[in-house]
mmCIF file of C-alpha atoms and ligand atoms in Angstrom:
data_model
loop_
_atom_site.group_PDB
_atom_site.id
_atom_site.type_symbol
_atom_site.label_atom_id
_atom_site.label_comp_id
_atom_site.label_asym_id
_atom_site.label_seq_id
_atom_site.Cartn_x
_atom_site.Cartn_y
_atom_site.Cartn_z
ATOM 1 C CA MET A 970 -25.352 -20.130 49.313
ATOM 2 C CA THR A 971 -27.241 -17.667 47.108
ATOM 3 C CA GLY A 972 -24.507 -15.062 46.705
ATOM 4 C CA ILE A 973 -24.929 -11.354 46.933
ATOM 5 C CA ALA A 974 -27.214 -9.512 44.504
ATOM 6 C CA PRO A 975 -26.074 -6.655 42.583
ATOM 7 C CA PHE A 976 -26.617 -3.473 44.362
ATOM 8 C CA GLN A 977 -26.296 0.053 44.546
ATOM 9 C CA PHE A 978 -26.174 2.229 48.030
ATOM 10 C CA SER A 979 -25.835 5.873 48.481
ATOM 11 C CA ILE A 980 -25.243 6.477 51.996
ATOM 12 C CA ASN A 981 -26.922 9.666 53.528
ATOM 13 C CA PRO A 982 -24.563 11.796 55.078
ATOM 14 C CA GLY A 983 -25.104 12.914 58.821
ATOM 15 C CA ARG A 984 -23.815 12.926 62.223
ATOM 16 C CA ILE A 985 -25.195 10.865 65.016
ATOM 17 C CA VAL A 986 -24.648 11.802 68.474
ATOM 18 C CA PHE A 987 -26.440 8.911 70.885
ATOM 19 C CA GLY A 988 -26.829 8.148 74.613
ATOM 20 C CA PRO A 989 -28.396 9.268 77.637
ATOM 21 C CA GLY A 990 -27.487 12.703 78.736
ATOM 22 C CA SER A 991 -26.371 13.530 74.800
ATOM 23 C CA LEU A 992 -28.487 16.583 74.915
ATOM 24 C CA ALA A 993 -25.717 18.342 77.129
ATOM 25 C CA GLN A 994 -23.557 18.209 73.547
ATOM 26 C CA ALA A 995 -25.959 20.124 71.924
ATOM 27 C CA ALA A 996 -23.673 23.381 72.493
ATOM 28 C CA THR A 997 -20.690 21.470 70.977
ATOM 29 C CA GLU A 998 -22.666 20.268 68.132
ATOM 30 C CA ILE A 999 -23.946 23.803 67.237
ATOM 31 C CA GLU A 1000 -20.445 24.995 67.377
ATOM 32 C CA ARG A 1001 -19.351 21.989 65.232
ATOM 33 C CA LEU A 1002 -21.823 22.977 62.433
ATOM 34 C CA GLY A 1003 -20.145 26.300 62.290
ATOM 35 C CA CYS A 1004 -23.570 28.075 63.447
ATOM 36 C CA LYS A 1005 -23.533 31.063 66.269
ATOM 37 C CA ARG A 1006 -27.156 31.313 66.600
ATOM 38 C CA VAL A 1007 -29.917 28.405 66.198
ATOM 39 C CA LEU A 1008 -33.658 29.113 66.246
ATOM 40 C CA ILE A 1009 -35.121 26.537 68.259
ATOM 41 C CA VAL A 1010 -38.220 24.843 67.004
ATOM 42 C CA ALA A 1011 -40.709 22.672 69.031
ATOM 43 C CA THR A 1012 -44.654 22.076 69.396
ATOM 44 C CA ALA A 1013 -46.531 24.205 71.735
ATOM 45 C CA PHE A 1014 -46.890 21.150 74.201
ATOM 46 C CA GLN A 1015 -42.860 20.835 74.040
ATOM 47 C CA LYS A 1016 -42.411 24.708 74.571
ATOM 48 C CA ASN A 1017 -41.045 24.532 78.025
ATOM 49 C CA ASP A 1018 -38.440 21.855 77.031
ATOM 50 C CA ALA A 1019 -37.609 24.241 74.208
ATOM 51 C CA GLU A 1020 -37.027 27.143 76.323
ATOM 52 C CA ALA A 1021 -34.990 25.309 79.094
ATOM 53 C CA LEU A 1022 -32.803 24.427 76.115
ATOM 54 C CA ALA A 1023 -32.370 27.955 74.915
ATOM 55 C CA GLU A 1024 -31.676 29.200 78.541
ATOM 56 C CA ALA A 1025 -29.102 26.415 78.560
ATOM 57 C CA LEU A 1026 -27.656 27.267 75.275
ATOM 58 C CA GLY A 1027 -27.738 31.233 75.972
ATOM 59 C CA PRO A 1028 -25.968 33.189 73.177
ATOM 60 C CA GLN A 1029 -26.230 30.362 71.032
ATOM 61 C CA ALA A 1030 -30.164 30.048 70.913
ATOM 62 C CA ALA A 1031 -31.418 32.738 68.861
ATOM 63 C CA GLY A 1032 -34.909 32.438 69.997
ATOM 64 C CA VAL A 1033 -37.746 29.582 70.354
ATOM 65 C CA PHE A 1034 -40.640 29.037 67.791
ATOM 66 C CA ALA A 1035 -43.236 26.694 69.400
ATOM 67 C CA GLU A 1036 -45.899 26.201 66.774
ATOM 68 C CA ALA A 1037 -44.826 23.429 64.837
ATOM 69 C CA ALA A 1038 -47.981 21.322 63.847
ATOM 70 C CA MET A 1039 -49.064 18.029 62.196
ATOM 71 C CA HIS A 1040 -48.281 17.610 58.452
ATOM 72 C CA THR A 1041 -46.457 20.822 58.148
ATOM 73 C CA PRO A 1042 -48.749 23.795 57.320
ATOM 74 C CA VAL A 1043 -46.936 26.226 54.889
ATOM 75 C CA GLU A 1044 -48.720 28.916 56.879
ATOM 76 C CA VAL A 1045 -46.526 27.748 59.889
ATOM 77 C CA THR A 1046 -43.407 27.565 57.992
ATOM 78 C CA GLU A 1047 -43.917 31.204 56.648
ATOM 79 C CA LYS A 1048 -44.421 32.111 60.210
ATOM 80 C CA ALA A 1049 -41.449 30.502 60.913
ATOM 81 C CA MET A 1050 -39.323 31.643 58.388
ATOM 82 C CA ALA A 1051 -40.277 35.276 59.807
ATOM 83 C CA ALA A 1052 -39.307 34.196 63.125
ATOM 84 C CA TYR A 1053 -35.796 32.961 61.944
ATOM 85 C CA ALA A 1054 -35.104 36.096 60.094
ATOM 86 C CA ALA A 1055 -36.226 38.346 62.919
ATOM 87 C CA ALA A 1056 -34.099 36.410 65.416
ATOM 88 C CA GLY A 1057 -30.903 36.673 63.061
ATOM 89 C CA ALA A 1058 -30.492 32.890 63.227
ATOM 90 C CA ASP A 1059 -27.962 31.156 61.210
ATOM 91 C CA GLY A 1060 -29.479 27.282 61.811
ATOM 92 C CA VAL A 1061 -32.084 25.633 63.495
ATOM 93 C CA LEU A 1062 -32.480 23.192 66.045
ATOM 94 C CA THR A 1063 -35.424 21.165 66.075
ATOM 95 C CA TYR A 1064 -36.788 19.628 69.475
ATOM 96 C CA GLY A 1065 -39.366 16.855 69.176
ATOM 97 C CA GLY A 1066 -40.966 14.285 66.795
ATOM 98 C CA GLY A 1067 -41.975 13.997 62.985
ATOM 99 C CA SER A 1068 -43.947 16.971 62.980
ATOM 100 C CA THR A 1069 -41.552 19.253 64.454
ATOM 101 C CA ILE A 1070 -38.674 17.935 62.570
ATOM 102 C CA GLY A 1071 -40.831 18.424 59.395
ATOM 103 C CA LEU A 1072 -41.145 22.262 59.973
ATOM 104 C CA GLY A 1073 -37.277 22.351 60.368
ATOM 105 C CA LYS A 1074 -36.601 20.714 57.286
ATOM 106 C CA ALA A 1075 -39.141 23.072 55.651
ATOM 107 C CA ILE A 1076 -37.001 26.044 56.780
ATOM 108 C CA ALA A 1077 -33.976 24.415 55.634
ATOM 109 C CA TRP A 1078 -35.419 23.533 52.018
ATOM 110 C CA ARG A 1079 -36.395 27.140 51.917
ATOM 111 C CA ASN A 1080 -33.125 29.140 52.919
ATOM 112 C CA ASP A 1081 -30.591 26.398 53.346
ATOM 113 C CA ALA A 1082 -30.171 26.320 57.065
ATOM 114 C CA PRO A 1083 -28.116 23.987 58.639
ATOM 115 C CA GLN A 1084 -30.366 21.641 60.702
ATOM 116 C CA ILE A 1085 -29.731 19.977 63.893
ATOM 117 C CA VAL A 1086 -32.044 17.722 65.539
ATOM 118 C CA VAL A 1087 -33.054 16.359 69.040
ATOM 119 C CA ALA A 1088 -35.265 13.572 68.308
ATOM 120 C CA THR A 1089 -37.844 12.702 70.950
ATOM 121 C CA THR A 1090 -40.224 9.815 69.303
ATOM 122 C CA TYR A 1091 -39.560 6.891 67.062
ATOM 123 C CA ALA A 1092 -40.772 8.396 63.787
ATOM 124 C CA GLY A 1093 -37.506 8.391 61.658
ATOM 125 C CA SER A 1094 -37.867 11.856 60.247
ATOM 126 C CA GLU A 1095 -34.295 13.335 61.832
ATOM 127 C CA VAL A 1096 -32.333 10.715 59.273
ATOM 128 C CA THR A 1097 -34.456 10.933 55.972
ATOM 129 C CA PRO A 1098 -34.225 13.292 53.192
ATOM 130 C CA ILE A 1099 -37.898 13.768 53.098
ATOM 131 C CA LEU A 1100 -40.097 16.501 53.423
ATOM 132 C CA GLY A 1101 -44.063 16.345 53.664
ATOM 133 C CA GLN A 1102 -45.864 19.585 53.409
ATOM 134 C CA THR A 1103 -49.649 20.949 53.352
ATOM 135 C CA GLU A 1104 -50.956 23.763 51.538
ATOM 136 C CA LYS A 1105 -54.925 24.427 51.227
ATOM 137 C CA GLY A 1106 -55.392 20.969 52.533
ATOM 138 C CA LEU A 1107 -53.246 19.073 49.833
ATOM 139 C CA LYS A 1108 -50.210 17.119 51.359
ATOM 140 C CA THR A 1109 -47.327 16.756 48.985
ATOM 141 C CA THR A 1110 -43.863 14.864 49.567
ATOM 142 C CA LEU A 1111 -40.755 15.575 48.366
ATOM 143 C CA ARG A 1112 -36.860 14.339 48.488
ATOM 144 C CA ASP A 1113 -34.074 16.567 48.489
ATOM 145 C CA PRO A 1114 -30.810 16.074 50.056
ATOM 146 C CA LYS A 1115 -30.707 19.559 51.291
ATOM 147 C CA VAL A 1116 -33.564 18.882 53.835
ATOM 148 C CA LEU A 1117 -31.459 16.096 55.485
ATOM 149 C CA PRO A 1118 -30.529 17.393 58.997
ATOM 150 C CA LYS A 1119 -26.878 17.614 59.597
ATOM 151 C CA THR A 1120 -26.594 16.388 63.228
ATOM 152 C CA VAL A 1121 -29.025 14.157 65.281
ATOM 153 C CA ILE A 1122 -28.982 14.145 69.066
ATOM 154 C CA TYR A 1123 -30.788 10.936 70.258
ATOM 155 C CA ASP A 1124 -31.003 11.256 74.098
ATOM 156 C CA PRO A 1125 -32.902 8.576 75.638
ATOM 157 C CA GLU A 1126 -33.369 10.279 78.732
ATOM 158 C CA LEU A 1127 -35.745 12.898 76.960
ATOM 159 C CA THR A 1128 -38.134 9.984 75.719
ATOM 160 C CA LEU A 1129 -38.616 8.734 79.478
ATOM 161 C CA GLY A 1130 -41.852 10.970 79.302
ATOM 162 C CA LEU A 1131 -43.164 9.679 75.878
ATOM 163 C CA PRO A 1132 -46.635 8.484 76.656
ATOM 164 C CA VAL A 1133 -47.009 4.686 76.569
ATOM 165 C CA ALA A 1134 -49.786 4.642 73.863
ATOM 166 C CA MET A 1135 -47.634 7.036 71.714
ATOM 167 C CA SER A 1136 -44.444 5.214 72.365
ATOM 168 C CA VAL A 1137 -46.505 2.085 71.219
ATOM 169 C CA ALA A 1138 -47.688 3.723 68.026
ATOM 170 C CA SER A 1139 -44.615 5.506 66.918
ATOM 171 C CA GLY A 1140 -42.479 2.534 67.763
ATOM 172 C CA LEU A 1141 -44.989 0.329 65.496
ATOM 173 C CA ASN A 1142 -44.520 3.322 62.786
ATOM 174 C CA ALA A 1143 -40.651 2.832 62.729
ATOM 175 C CA MET A 1144 -40.980 -1.099 62.498
ATOM 176 C CA ALA A 1145 -43.243 -0.244 59.655
ATOM 177 C CA HIS A 1146 -40.097 1.606 57.857
ATOM 178 C CA ALA A 1147 -38.026 -1.297 58.183
ATOM 179 C CA VAL A 1148 -40.524 -4.089 57.235
ATOM 180 C CA GLU A 1149 -40.915 -2.373 53.979
ATOM 181 C CA GLY A 1150 -37.350 -1.770 53.742
ATOM 182 C CA LEU A 1151 -36.804 -5.491 54.004
ATOM 183 C CA TYR A 1152 -38.609 -6.312 50.787
ATOM 184 C CA ALA A 1153 -37.866 -2.677 48.954
ATOM 185 C CA GLN A 1154 -36.998 -3.182 45.327
ATOM 186 C CA ASP A 1155 -33.696 -0.840 45.773
ATOM 187 C CA ARG A 1156 -32.774 -2.634 49.028
ATOM 188 C CA ASN A 1157 -29.131 -3.584 49.747
ATOM 189 C CA PRO A 1158 -27.269 -5.868 52.063
ATOM 190 C CA VAL A 1159 -26.784 -2.931 54.703
ATOM 191 C CA SER A 1160 -30.183 -1.521 54.687
ATOM 192 C CA SER A 1161 -31.542 -5.110 55.111
ATOM 193 C CA LEU A 1162 -29.203 -5.592 58.140
ATOM 194 C CA GLN A 1163 -30.210 -2.046 59.727
ATOM 195 C CA ALA A 1164 -33.941 -3.147 59.300
ATOM 196 C CA THR A 1165 -33.659 -6.369 60.786
ATOM 197 C CA GLU A 1166 -31.756 -5.138 63.938
ATOM 198 C CA GLY A 1167 -33.967 -2.204 63.938
ATOM 199 C CA ILE A 1168 -37.210 -4.278 64.245
ATOM 200 C CA ARG A 1169 -35.297 -6.641 66.801
ATOM 201 C CA ALA A 1170 -34.613 -3.788 69.262
ATOM 202 C CA LEU A 1171 -37.836 -2.247 69.106
ATOM 203 C CA ARG A 1172 -39.602 -5.622 69.460
ATOM 204 C CA ALA A 1173 -37.425 -6.350 72.644
ATOM 205 C CA ALA A 1174 -37.845 -2.891 74.064
ATOM 206 C CA LEU A 1175 -41.513 -2.066 73.634
ATOM 207 C CA PRO A 1176 -43.102 -4.703 75.965
ATOM 208 C CA VAL A 1177 -40.698 -3.329 78.493
ATOM 209 C CA ILE A 1178 -41.554 0.317 78.074
ATOM 210 C CA VAL A 1179 -45.377 -0.624 78.317
ATOM 211 C CA ARG A 1180 -44.538 -2.279 81.634
ATOM 212 C CA ASP A 1181 -42.196 0.143 83.043
ATOM 213 C CA PRO A 1182 -42.131 3.645 81.023
ATOM 214 C CA SER A 1183 -39.147 4.721 82.621
ATOM 215 C CA ASN A 1184 -36.951 1.615 82.182
ATOM 216 C CA ARG A 1185 -33.731 3.679 80.910
ATOM 217 C CA ALA A 1186 -32.395 0.464 79.161
ATOM 218 C CA ALA A 1187 -35.616 -0.142 77.234
ATOM 219 C CA ARG A 1188 -35.794 3.537 76.182
ATOM 220 C CA GLY A 1189 -32.186 3.419 74.602
ATOM 221 C CA GLU A 1190 -32.771 0.345 72.877
ATOM 222 C CA ALA A 1191 -36.400 1.556 71.388
ATOM 223 C CA LEU A 1192 -34.516 4.915 70.381
ATOM 224 C CA TYR A 1193 -31.562 2.703 68.758
ATOM 225 C CA GLY A 1194 -34.022 0.732 66.965
ATOM 226 C CA ALA A 1195 -35.842 3.941 65.804
ATOM 227 C CA TRP A 1196 -32.611 5.611 64.376
ATOM 228 C CA LEU A 1197 -31.855 2.157 62.326
ATOM 229 C CA CYS A 1198 -35.633 2.005 61.127
ATOM 230 C CA GLY A 1199 -35.403 5.721 59.994
ATOM 231 C CA THR A 1200 -32.448 5.275 58.127
ATOM 232 C CA VAL A 1201 -33.707 2.487 56.194
ATOM 233 C CA LEU A 1202 -36.741 4.822 55.421
ATOM 234 C CA GLY A 1203 -34.299 7.448 54.246
ATOM 235 C CA THR A 1204 -32.146 4.990 51.769
ATOM 236 C CA VAL A 1205 -34.718 2.669 49.921
ATOM 237 C CA GLY A 1206 -38.085 3.043 48.510
ATOM 238 C CA MET A 1207 -41.287 2.453 50.287
ATOM 239 C CA SER A 1208 -44.379 0.210 49.240
ATOM 240 C CA LEU A 1209 -47.906 -0.528 50.028
ATOM 241 C CA HIS A 1210 -47.865 0.274 53.505
ATOM 242 C CA HIS A 1211 -46.675 3.486 53.190
ATOM 243 C CA LYS A 1212 -48.745 4.260 50.356
ATOM 244 C CA LEU A 1213 -52.046 3.202 52.174
ATOM 245 C CA CYS A 1214 -51.113 5.223 55.354
ATOM 246 C CA HIS A 1215 -50.339 8.452 53.160
ATOM 247 C CA VAL A 1216 -53.682 7.905 51.633
ATOM 248 C CA LEU A 1217 -55.548 7.313 54.966
ATOM 249 C CA GLY A 1218 -53.719 10.195 56.564
ATOM 250 C CA GLY A 1219 -53.863 12.622 53.455
ATOM 251 C CA SER A 1220 -57.464 12.079 52.362
ATOM 252 C CA PHE A 1221 -59.204 10.853 55.869
ATOM 253 C CA ASP A 1222 -57.050 12.776 58.181
ATOM 254 C CA LEU A 1223 -56.005 9.689 60.381
ATOM 255 C CA PRO A 1224 -53.492 10.180 63.006
ATOM 256 C CA HIS A 1225 -50.018 9.162 61.552
ATOM 257 C CA ALA A 1226 -48.561 6.802 63.987
ATOM 258 C CA GLU A 1227 -51.524 5.130 65.285
ATOM 259 C CA THR A 1228 -52.494 4.438 61.270
ATOM 260 C CA HIS A 1229 -49.283 2.808 60.653
ATOM 261 C CA ALA A 1230 -49.636 0.917 63.753
ATOM 262 C CA ILE A 1231 -52.887 -0.566 62.400
ATOM 263 C CA MET A 1232 -51.740 -0.918 59.227
ATOM 264 C CA LEU A 1233 -48.630 -2.824 59.692
ATOM 265 C CA PRO A 1234 -49.862 -6.231 60.308
ATOM 266 C CA HIS A 1235 -52.313 -6.326 57.186
ATOM 267 C CA THR A 1236 -49.797 -4.613 54.758
ATOM 268 C CA ALA A 1237 -47.161 -7.316 55.980
ATOM 269 C CA ALA A 1238 -49.634 -10.135 55.659
ATOM 270 C CA PHE A 1239 -50.460 -9.028 52.091
ATOM 271 C CA ASN A 1240 -46.847 -9.278 51.034
ATOM 272 C CA ALA A 1241 -45.781 -12.313 53.000
ATOM 273 C CA ALA A 1242 -45.631 -14.942 50.137
ATOM 274 C CA ALA A 1243 -44.631 -12.522 47.346
ATOM 275 C CA ALA A 1244 -41.636 -11.404 49.786
ATOM 276 C CA ALA A 1245 -40.949 -14.465 51.871
ATOM 277 C CA ASP A 1246 -37.080 -14.659 51.520
ATOM 278 C CA ALA A 1247 -36.739 -10.887 52.229
ATOM 279 C CA LEU A 1248 -39.108 -10.883 55.250
ATOM 280 C CA ALA A 1249 -37.829 -14.203 56.513
ATOM 281 C CA PRO A 1250 -35.155 -12.285 59.347
ATOM 282 C CA ALA A 1251 -38.600 -10.462 60.484
ATOM 283 C CA ALA A 1252 -40.828 -13.082 60.198
ATOM 284 C CA ALA A 1253 -38.245 -15.313 62.553
ATOM 285 C CA LEU A 1254 -38.809 -12.179 64.899
ATOM 286 C CA PHE A 1255 -42.367 -12.726 65.133
ATOM 287 C CA GLY A 1256 -43.131 -16.698 65.232
ATOM 288 C CA GLY A 1257 -42.963 -17.564 61.710
ATOM 289 C CA ALA A 1258 -46.172 -15.695 60.055
ATOM 290 C CA ILE A 1259 -45.450 -12.078 60.087
ATOM 291 C CA GLY A 1260 -48.709 -10.575 59.469
ATOM 292 C CA ALA A 1261 -50.178 -12.729 62.527
ATOM 293 C CA GLY A 1262 -47.054 -12.433 64.417
ATOM 294 C CA LEU A 1263 -46.848 -9.113 63.935
ATOM 295 C CA TYR A 1264 -50.806 -8.399 64.841
ATOM 296 C CA ASP A 1265 -50.404 -10.735 68.050
ATOM 297 C CA PHE A 1266 -47.275 -8.415 69.075
ATOM 298 C CA ALA A 1267 -49.053 -5.501 68.576
ATOM 299 C CA SER A 1268 -52.173 -6.465 70.497
ATOM 300 C CA SER A 1269 -49.977 -7.631 73.434
ATOM 301 C CA ILE A 1270 -48.584 -4.024 73.826
ATOM 302 C CA GLY A 1271 -52.072 -2.575 73.581
ATOM 303 C CA ALA A 1272 -51.691 -0.773 70.051
ATOM 304 C CA PRO A 1273 -54.747 0.240 68.213
ATOM 305 C CA LYS A 1274 -55.900 -2.401 66.317
ATOM 306 C CA ALA A 1275 -59.000 -1.195 64.094
ATOM 307 C CA LEU A 1276 -59.427 1.864 61.696
ATOM 308 C CA ARG A 1277 -62.884 2.181 62.708
ATOM 309 C CA ASP A 1278 -61.518 2.985 66.144
ATOM 310 C CA LEU A 1279 -59.745 6.260 64.619
ATOM 311 C CA GLY A 1280 -62.791 7.585 63.169
ATOM 312 C CA LEU A 1281 -62.823 6.016 59.732
ATOM 313 C CA LEU A 1282 -66.194 5.046 58.464
ATOM 314 C CA GLU A 1283 -66.940 1.784 56.648
ATOM 315 C CA THR A 1284 -68.434 3.862 53.842
ATOM 316 C CA ASP A 1285 -64.986 5.461 53.177
ATOM 317 C CA LEU A 1286 -62.893 2.211 52.347
ATOM 318 C CA ASP A 1287 -64.211 2.017 48.703
ATOM 319 C CA ARG A 1288 -62.880 5.367 48.011
ATOM 320 C CA ALA A 1289 -59.848 4.627 50.235
ATOM 321 C CA ALA A 1290 -59.195 1.595 47.817
ATOM 322 C CA ASP A 1291 -59.675 3.675 44.877
ATOM 323 C CA ILE A 1292 -57.065 6.489 45.538
ATOM 324 C CA ALA A 1293 -54.692 3.666 47.132
ATOM 325 C CA VAL A 1294 -54.585 1.540 43.708
ATOM 326 C CA LYS A 1295 -54.104 5.021 41.784
ATOM 327 C CA ASN A 1296 -50.424 5.934 40.931
ATOM 328 C CA PRO A 1297 -49.258 3.009 43.356
ATOM 329 C CA TYR A 1298 -45.949 2.687 44.833
ATOM 330 C CA TRP A 1299 -43.763 -0.522 43.410
ATOM 331 C CA ASN A 1300 -44.824 -3.237 45.548
ATOM 332 C CA PRO A 1301 -43.541 -6.951 45.726
ATOM 333 C CA ARG A 1302 -47.073 -8.174 45.189
ATOM 334 C CA PRO A 1303 -49.373 -6.391 42.447
ATOM 335 C CA VAL A 1304 -51.677 -4.112 43.835
ATOM 336 C CA GLU A 1305 -55.186 -4.951 42.634
ATOM 337 C CA ARG A 1306 -58.389 -2.974 44.118
ATOM 338 C CA ASP A 1307 -60.230 -5.967 45.165
ATOM 339 C CA GLY A 1308 -57.318 -7.253 47.261
ATOM 340 C CA ILE A 1309 -56.621 -3.867 48.803
ATOM 341 C CA ARG A 1310 -60.133 -3.297 49.553
ATOM 342 C CA ALA A 1311 -60.559 -6.477 51.507
ATOM 343 C CA LEU A 1312 -57.081 -5.610 53.364
ATOM 344 C CA LEU A 1313 -58.606 -2.743 54.515
ATOM 345 C CA GLN A 1314 -61.847 -3.871 55.330
ATOM 346 C CA ARG A 1315 -59.900 -6.419 57.763
ATOM 347 C CA ALA A 1316 -57.967 -3.335 59.063
ATOM 348 C CA TRP A 1317 -61.198 -1.341 59.489
ATOM 349 C CA GLU A 1318 -62.448 -4.230 61.455
ATOM 350 C CA GLY A 1319 -59.372 -4.784 63.445
ATOM 351 C CA ALA A 1320 -59.459 -8.638 62.389
ATOM 352 C CA ARG A 1321 -56.340 -10.908 62.600
ATOM 353 C CA PRO A 1322 -54.666 -11.406 59.191
ATOM 354 C CA GLU A 1323 -54.679 -15.025 58.098
HETATM 355 P P1 NAD B 215 -45.553 14.413 66.491
HETATM 356 O O1 NAD B 215 -44.310 14.843 66.156
HETATM 357 O O2 NAD B 215 -46.710 14.729 65.819
HETATM 358 O O3 NAD B 215 -45.828 14.298 67.971
HETATM 359 C C1 NAD B 215 -46.767 14.163 68.777
HETATM 360 C C2 NAD B 215 -47.166 14.610 70.181
HETATM 361 O O4 NAD B 215 -46.035 14.224 70.997
HETATM 362 C C3 NAD B 215 -46.779 16.241 69.863
HETATM 363 O O5 NAD B 215 -47.362 16.957 70.618
HETATM 364 C C4 NAD B 215 -44.929 16.445 70.253
HETATM 365 O O6 NAD B 215 -44.703 17.410 70.877
HETATM 366 C C5 NAD B 215 -45.191 15.306 71.603
HETATM 367 N N1 NAD B 215 -44.011 14.627 71.824
HETATM 368 C C6 NAD B 215 -42.820 14.368 70.964
HETATM 369 N N2 NAD B 215 -41.849 13.824 71.816
HETATM 370 C C7 NAD B 215 -42.203 13.740 73.033
HETATM 371 C C8 NAD B 215 -41.872 13.096 74.259
HETATM 372 N N3 NAD B 215 -40.680 12.710 74.132
HETATM 373 N N4 NAD B 215 -42.490 13.299 75.238
HETATM 374 C C9 NAD B 215 -43.932 13.745 75.198
HETATM 375 N N5 NAD B 215 -44.362 14.266 74.213
HETATM 376 C C10 NAD B 215 -43.574 14.288 73.208
HETATM 377 O O7 NAD B 215 -45.600 12.898 66.027
HETATM 378 P P2 NAD B 215 -44.583 11.839 65.070
HETATM 379 O O8 NAD B 215 -45.272 10.603 65.316
HETATM 380 O O9 NAD B 215 -43.465 11.850 65.809
HETATM 381 O O10 NAD B 215 -44.660 12.623 63.846
HETATM 382 C C11 NAD B 215 -45.714 12.680 63.067
HETATM 383 C C12 NAD B 215 -45.363 13.441 61.591
HETATM 384 O O11 NAD B 215 -43.812 13.098 61.451
HETATM 385 C C13 NAD B 215 -46.377 13.213 60.288
HETATM 386 O O12 NAD B 215 -46.739 14.565 60.118
HETATM 387 C C14 NAD B 215 -45.309 12.499 59.607
HETATM 388 O O13 NAD B 215 -45.792 12.609 58.157
HETATM 389 C C15 NAD B 215 -44.038 12.841 59.492
HETATM 390 N N6 NAD B 215 -42.977 12.031 59.678
HETATM 391 C C16 NAD B 215 -42.043 12.220 58.401
HETATM 392 C C17 NAD B 215 -41.170 11.365 58.173
HETATM 393 C C18 NAD B 215 -40.165 11.983 56.996
HETATM 394 O O14 NAD B 215 -39.158 11.145 56.565
HETATM 395 N N7 NAD B 215 -40.481 12.963 56.559
HETATM 396 C C19 NAD B 215 -40.923 10.220 58.914
HETATM 397 C C20 NAD B 215 -41.415 9.829 59.770
HETATM 398 C C21 NAD B 215 -42.993 10.725 60.162
#
């Protein structure tokens, strides 16, 4: 027995309503928050769903703003703020994935609106106090308890139509929060339990979803895993993996979930020896060698494997390595330029980590 290492743990407040059909509880949850009229926020792609929800909520819906976009551009937030004021809303209901949830958080950050989220991907933003925003092409990230949604509804029925490719990439994005959470400097016994269980659930569910996208049990298991992994992201600090994905998304405009999916086996392999004990529960789920195991798992479910397939040029790799080693996040293994450049090369080629 090694004993429990000393730890500090701040638990994020938040109410979780989980289960098939739980969207039907939206009206009660809006009331519980003390809101009378919420602005429903969505992407253009999910506008019909948002409008159907507004119809069902009747006077509890102040209107629909269906212009949420990737990376939370400030111009869109300003438009949404105007829509919020014009509609006389007293809260926000965000219906969608990380992009939509980002807009809800951006509104709340500016006007303290209470937020209720109906989460429809596995990205995990709904349970974090983190907000990324883009202004004039520059993405900045802040952490503030006031952007943490007060209520999250997880209804697996709403994920039945999440395309398989998006489910796979988004599921691996969620797993990446948990893998990094396992070796986080400020981890605690509970965040490690959540991380391990989140990875286990997604590890079990994703192959079933690939074979049978409308499998309700697997959709529920995946969303449950995503909640746990997102909770870990909202609780402890992230390291090299999130730094690299931030660089690749922010400076090279690579798509969020797919970039996480490609990078995860490589960043896990990079840290495997330095964080062997912390990663042991995850390594056990992937056959012992975490990097190669994650790579084989991701391949088996058809995840994208190579950064070059996302449009990144080989000539971009030097600059990506340079940016990544500037102001690095804490990482269990020291972050050195040569090692990062080699990691990026393998991820660009889609090679299996050793
Ligand atoms: P997304 O929100 O951009 O969604 C991608 C597309 O899928 C959108 O068109 C969306 O409308 C659609 N979609 C969502 N759910 C669907 C469903 N169930 N069925 C069919 N279509 C559906 O993608 P994402 O990966 O969830 O979010 C990525 C964004 O979230 C990035 O900007 C990222 O930075 C941010 N993010 C933030 C945090 C945080 O803690 N702040 C955490 C994770 C991700």
